[in-house]
Amino acid sequence: MTQLHKDGDSFTLGKYWLNSNLWGAETGSGSQYLWDTSQSDAAIAWGTSWDWSGPVDTVKSYNCAVLGWHWGWKLSGTGLPLQLCEHRNVQTSWDFHLQETTPGSLNVSYDLWLSSDPHLGNANADHEIMIWLYQSGDIRPIGTKQTSIALGGTTWELWEGSLPQCGWPVHSFLRTSNTTSQALDLREFFDYLVERGLSTSQYLISVEAGAEVFTGAGRLDTTAYFVEIGATSSLR
């Protein structure tokens, strides 16, 4: 088992890489660890633990598994970038256990990145899409609630706004009931946003999955996780 605790540390698990992403740590105090558990042809397993204090409205960390880009590219053979106009399915499944030893605020979420440049380097993406599977504490996504929608066999609230310090648009799908096991075709979310005006010329450059922690102590153990880029097909 490899264990990381410094911001920016990473290691690979097949086509994925685990990212010790403590991007908001300076807004509070505490620590976080990230480790690998297992890897197979079908899925990876990994975990992270944390103990953070400070303002309840600021993110301290987003330790995650990354497929593709994160302000640069580390690995080939990921199936990304993928232009939305290709209408290819992006199947994913995530099973995890969450333990909060000191109650605080967090979400367990996908973080997806879109860019008009399929070879984007160390620069900001054009759009961020978050899919919250689980939330704890008094937190809400960036922006305001726009509507409710049924996708992937469950219901979501769509929130939209811009990240204040950077300005890119953030589209957040907040699951109306928490889950620790979810299978999705991410293409359904892209297609829905295209109906609302998102350009199909955008490229999906990254799929991330992790815990976005504001405050509290606990651990997330991912028992099985995968993302597969599939063939072109019609969902509707």
Tab-separated table of C-alpha atoms in Angstrom:
chain	number	residue	atom	x	y	z
A	1	MET	CA	0.000	0.000	0.000
A	2	THR	CA	1.243	3.468	-0.928
A	3	GLN	CA	0.148	6.347	1.338
A	4	LEU	CA	0.268	10.055	0.483
A	5	HIS	CA	-0.327	13.128	2.639
A	6	LYS	CA	1.278	16.128	0.878
A	7	ASP	CA	-0.639	18.406	-1.485
A	8	GLY	CA	0.070	17.501	-5.097
A	9	ASP	CA	1.426	14.018	-4.416
A	10	SER	CA	0.105	11.305	-6.737
A	11	PHE	CA	0.586	7.750	-7.962
A	12	THR	CA	-0.937	5.636	-10.701
A	13	LEU	CA	-3.443	2.785	-10.547
A	14	GLY	CA	-3.681	1.443	-14.100
A	15	LYS	CA	-5.310	4.100	-16.290
A	16	TYR	CA	-6.224	6.212	-13.224
A	17	TRP	CA	-4.074	8.256	-10.881
A	18	LEU	CA	-4.765	9.139	-7.261
A	19	ASN	CA	-4.369	12.839	-6.512
A	20	SER	CA	-3.653	14.240	-3.049
A	21	ASN	CA	-5.547	17.465	-3.684
A	22	LEU	CA	-5.481	19.704	-0.602
A	23	TRP	CA	-6.201	22.830	-2.613
A	24	GLY	CA	-8.042	24.706	0.186
A	25	ALA	CA	-5.973	23.588	3.170
A	26	GLU	CA	-4.716	27.116	3.841
A	27	THR	CA	-8.267	28.169	4.811
A	28	GLY	CA	-8.184	25.916	7.883
A	29	SER	CA	-5.978	23.473	9.728
A	30	GLY	CA	-5.658	19.720	9.727
A	31	SER	CA	-4.364	16.847	7.634
A	32	GLN	CA	-5.434	14.207	5.150
A	33	TYR	CA	-4.104	10.889	3.871
A	34	LEU	CA	-4.677	9.009	0.610
A	35	TRP	CA	-3.871	5.378	-0.185
A	36	ASP	CA	-4.418	2.617	-2.719
A	37	THR	CA	-6.201	-0.598	-1.741
A	38	SER	CA	-6.398	-2.783	-4.856
A	39	GLN	CA	-6.419	-2.801	-8.643
A	40	SER	CA	-7.887	-5.267	-11.137
A	41	ASP	CA	-8.783	-5.207	-14.815
A	42	ALA	CA	-12.344	-4.228	-13.883
A	43	ALA	CA	-12.006	-1.733	-11.028
A	44	ILE	CA	-9.810	0.035	-8.514
A	45	ALA	CA	-10.189	0.482	-4.759
A	46	TRP	CA	-8.672	3.250	-2.638
A	47	GLY	CA	-9.226	5.310	0.491
A	48	THR	CA	-8.711	8.680	2.138
A	49	SER	CA	-8.973	9.914	5.732
A	50	TRP	CA	-9.092	13.474	7.044
A	51	ASP	CA	-9.316	15.749	10.064
A	52	TRP	CA	-10.047	19.391	9.173
A	53	SER	CA	-11.159	22.418	11.176
A	54	GLY	CA	-11.763	26.014	10.152
A	55	PRO	CA	-14.470	27.947	8.308
A	56	VAL	CA	-17.430	25.713	7.498
A	57	ASP	CA	-18.008	27.379	4.118
A	58	THR	CA	-14.593	26.722	2.547
A	59	VAL	CA	-13.359	23.534	0.895
A	60	LYS	CA	-10.175	22.103	2.418
A	61	SER	CA	-9.545	19.157	0.104
A	62	TYR	CA	-10.704	16.960	-2.758
A	63	ASN	CA	-8.639	13.779	-2.657
A	64	CYS	CA	-9.715	11.805	-5.697
A	65	ALA	CA	-9.139	9.259	-8.433
A	66	VAL	CA	-8.454	10.985	-11.773
A	67	LEU	CA	-9.071	9.680	-15.269
A	68	GLY	CA	-7.474	12.057	-17.767
A	69	TRP	CA	-6.558	15.690	-17.191
A	70	HIS	CA	-5.965	17.724	-14.055
A	71	TRP	CA	-4.195	20.918	-15.115
A	72	GLY	CA	-2.097	18.639	-17.314
A	73	TRP	CA	-1.971	15.020	-18.487
A	74	LYS	CA	-0.153	12.143	-16.790
A	75	LEU	CA	-1.278	8.965	-18.579
A	76	SER	CA	-2.268	7.755	-22.041
A	77	GLY	CA	-4.850	5.118	-22.925
A	78	THR	CA	-7.640	6.680	-20.875
A	79	GLY	CA	-10.199	7.118	-23.677
A	80	LEU	CA	-10.049	10.876	-23.151
A	81	PRO	CA	-10.401	13.507	-24.525
A	82	LEU	CA	-13.884	12.735	-25.876
A	83	GLN	CA	-15.862	15.275	-27.890
A	84	LEU	CA	-19.508	15.451	-26.820
A	85	CYS	CA	-20.741	15.348	-30.425
A	86	GLU	CA	-19.436	11.763	-30.677
A	87	HIS	CA	-22.379	10.687	-28.459
A	88	ARG	CA	-20.400	7.916	-26.797
A	89	ASN	CA	-21.504	6.389	-23.528
A	90	VAL	CA	-19.374	6.960	-20.434
A	91	GLN	CA	-20.295	4.184	-18.021
A	92	THR	CA	-19.201	4.424	-14.410
A	93	SER	CA	-19.896	2.670	-11.140
A	94	TRP	CA	-18.796	3.640	-7.632
A	95	ASP	CA	-19.253	1.759	-4.360
A	96	PHE	CA	-17.898	3.237	-1.147
A	97	HIS	CA	-18.136	3.299	2.649
A	98	LEU	CA	-18.171	6.641	4.479
A	99	GLN	CA	-17.429	7.102	8.175
A	100	GLU	CA	-17.611	10.468	9.949
A	101	THR	CA	-15.879	10.320	13.326
A	102	THR	CA	-16.286	14.065	13.903
A	103	PRO	CA	-19.386	15.467	12.176
A	104	GLY	CA	-18.706	18.230	9.691
A	105	SER	CA	-19.508	19.113	6.091
A	106	LEU	CA	-18.554	17.213	2.960
A	107	ASN	CA	-19.796	15.758	-0.276
A	108	VAL	CA	-18.796	12.612	-2.144
A	109	SER	CA	-18.890	13.540	-5.791
A	110	TYR	CA	-17.771	13.210	-9.367
A	111	ASP	CA	-15.958	16.245	-10.769
A	112	LEU	CA	-15.997	16.377	-14.594
A	113	TRP	CA	-14.099	18.875	-16.729
A	114	LEU	CA	-14.877	20.122	-20.241
A	115	SER	CA	-12.708	22.156	-22.607
A	116	SER	CA	-12.855	23.390	-26.186
A	117	ASP	CA	-9.158	22.429	-26.377
A	118	PRO	CA	-8.706	18.628	-26.370
A	119	HIS	CA	-5.035	19.049	-25.470
A	120	LEU	CA	-5.491	21.553	-22.657
A	121	GLY	CA	-2.383	21.903	-20.540
A	122	ASN	CA	-1.831	23.830	-17.318
A	123	ALA	CA	-4.768	26.180	-17.824
A	124	ASN	CA	-8.378	26.464	-16.688
A	125	ALA	CA	-11.075	24.334	-18.303
A	126	ASP	CA	-14.255	25.824	-19.817
A	127	HIS	CA	-16.892	24.004	-17.731
A	128	GLU	CA	-17.036	22.016	-14.491
A	129	ILE	CA	-19.762	19.439	-13.863
A	130	MET	CA	-20.184	18.016	-10.366
A	131	ILE	CA	-22.401	15.053	-9.487
A	132	TRP	CA	-22.997	14.811	-5.739
A	133	LEU	CA	-23.877	11.290	-4.596
A	134	TYR	CA	-23.694	12.032	-0.869
A	135	GLN	CA	-23.637	15.160	1.256
A	136	SER	CA	-23.330	15.867	4.952
A	137	GLY	CA	-23.640	19.160	6.803
A	138	ASP	CA	-25.026	22.536	5.797
A	139	ILE	CA	-23.465	22.929	2.354
A	140	ARG	CA	-24.874	23.514	-1.109
A	141	PRO	CA	-23.372	23.611	-4.604
A	142	ILE	CA	-22.107	26.810	-6.227
A	143	GLY	CA	-24.810	29.113	-7.607
A	144	THR	CA	-28.558	28.654	-7.357
A	145	LYS	CA	-31.003	25.821	-7.910
A	146	GLN	CA	-32.342	25.801	-11.472
A	147	THR	CA	-34.628	22.769	-11.679
A	148	SER	CA	-35.121	19.124	-10.736
A	149	ILE	CA	-34.505	16.310	-13.198
A	150	ALA	CA	-34.664	12.499	-13.348
A	151	LEU	CA	-31.464	10.932	-14.720
A	152	GLY	CA	-29.837	7.566	-14.205
A	153	GLY	CA	-32.873	6.134	-12.452
A	154	THR	CA	-32.954	8.749	-9.685
A	155	THR	CA	-33.745	12.431	-9.138
A	156	TRP	CA	-31.350	15.369	-8.941
A	157	GLU	CA	-31.392	19.095	-8.311
A	158	LEU	CA	-29.443	21.091	-10.894
A	159	TRP	CA	-27.511	24.060	-9.484
A	160	GLU	CA	-25.578	26.484	-11.672
A	161	GLY	CA	-23.206	29.353	-11.000
A	162	SER	CA	-19.630	30.518	-11.494
A	163	LEU	CA	-16.640	29.819	-9.295
A	164	PRO	CA	-15.958	33.286	-7.812
A	165	GLN	CA	-12.156	33.267	-8.006
A	166	CYS	CA	-11.910	31.776	-11.516
A	167	GLY	CA	-15.190	32.464	-13.261
A	168	TRP	CA	-15.804	29.213	-15.138
A	169	PRO	CA	-19.405	27.934	-15.076
A	170	VAL	CA	-20.164	25.110	-12.655
A	171	HIS	CA	-23.099	22.752	-13.252
A	172	SER	CA	-23.849	20.662	-10.148
A	173	PHE	CA	-26.253	17.740	-9.947
A	174	LEU	CA	-27.238	17.166	-6.323
A	175	ARG	CA	-28.794	13.750	-5.652
A	176	THR	CA	-32.024	14.216	-3.706
A	177	SER	CA	-31.201	11.238	-1.452
A	178	ASN	CA	-27.784	10.056	-0.356
A	179	THR	CA	-26.299	6.847	-1.715
A	180	THR	CA	-23.068	4.897	-1.260
A	181	SER	CA	-23.520	2.838	-4.438
A	182	GLN	CA	-24.229	4.336	-7.861
A	183	ALA	CA	-23.982	3.255	-11.503
A	184	LEU	CA	-24.404	5.954	-14.157
A	185	ASP	CA	-23.926	6.730	-17.814
A	186	LEU	CA	-22.407	10.200	-17.645
A	187	ARG	CA	-23.553	10.843	-21.192
A	188	GLU	CA	-27.072	11.375	-19.852
A	189	PHE	CA	-25.827	14.394	-17.899
A	190	PHE	CA	-23.956	15.797	-20.908
A	191	ASP	CA	-27.000	15.333	-23.165
A	192	TYR	CA	-29.205	17.126	-20.651
A	193	LEU	CA	-26.823	20.085	-20.443
A	194	VAL	CA	-26.634	20.197	-24.253
A	195	GLU	CA	-30.416	20.587	-24.268
A	196	ARG	CA	-29.864	23.598	-21.990
A	197	GLY	CA	-27.333	25.161	-24.346
A	198	LEU	CA	-23.972	23.449	-23.752
A	199	SER	CA	-22.026	23.134	-27.029
A	200	THR	CA	-21.363	19.624	-28.359
A	201	SER	CA	-17.986	20.896	-29.590
A	202	GLN	CA	-16.740	20.708	-25.994
A	203	TYR	CA	-14.439	17.837	-25.026
A	204	LEU	CA	-14.700	15.765	-21.881
A	205	ILE	CA	-11.098	15.846	-20.681
A	206	SER	CA	-11.370	14.524	-17.124
A	207	VAL	CA	-13.461	12.351	-14.825
A	208	GLU	CA	-12.584	12.661	-11.135
A	209	ALA	CA	-14.213	10.982	-8.134
A	210	GLY	CA	-13.542	11.877	-4.532
A	211	ALA	CA	-14.524	13.470	-1.235
A	212	GLU	CA	-14.818	17.264	-1.109
A	213	VAL	CA	-14.249	18.042	2.569
A	214	PHE	CA	-15.110	21.329	4.288
A	215	THR	CA	-14.756	20.394	7.994
A	216	GLY	CA	-14.823	17.368	10.284
A	217	ALA	CA	-12.982	14.077	10.577
A	218	GLY	CA	-13.630	10.774	8.873
A	219	ARG	CA	-12.676	8.447	6.060
A	220	LEU	CA	-13.923	7.335	2.660
A	221	ASP	CA	-13.162	3.805	1.487
A	222	THR	CA	-13.900	3.164	-2.178
A	223	THR	CA	-14.445	-0.576	-2.541
A	224	ALA	CA	-14.960	-0.628	-6.332
A	225	TYR	CA	-14.755	2.123	-8.957
A	226	PHE	CA	-14.464	2.226	-12.730
A	227	VAL	CA	-15.077	4.433	-15.773
A	228	GLU	CA	-15.408	2.984	-19.273
A	229	ILE	CA	-15.720	4.942	-22.517
A	230	GLY	CA	-18.158	2.999	-24.707
A	231	ALA	CA	-19.403	2.906	-28.278
A	232	THR	CA	-21.744	5.364	-29.954
A	233	SER	CA	-25.410	4.583	-29.225
A	234	SER	CA	-28.756	6.283	-28.756
A	235	LEU	CA	-30.017	6.861	-25.217
A	236	ARG	CA	-33.311	8.424	-26.258
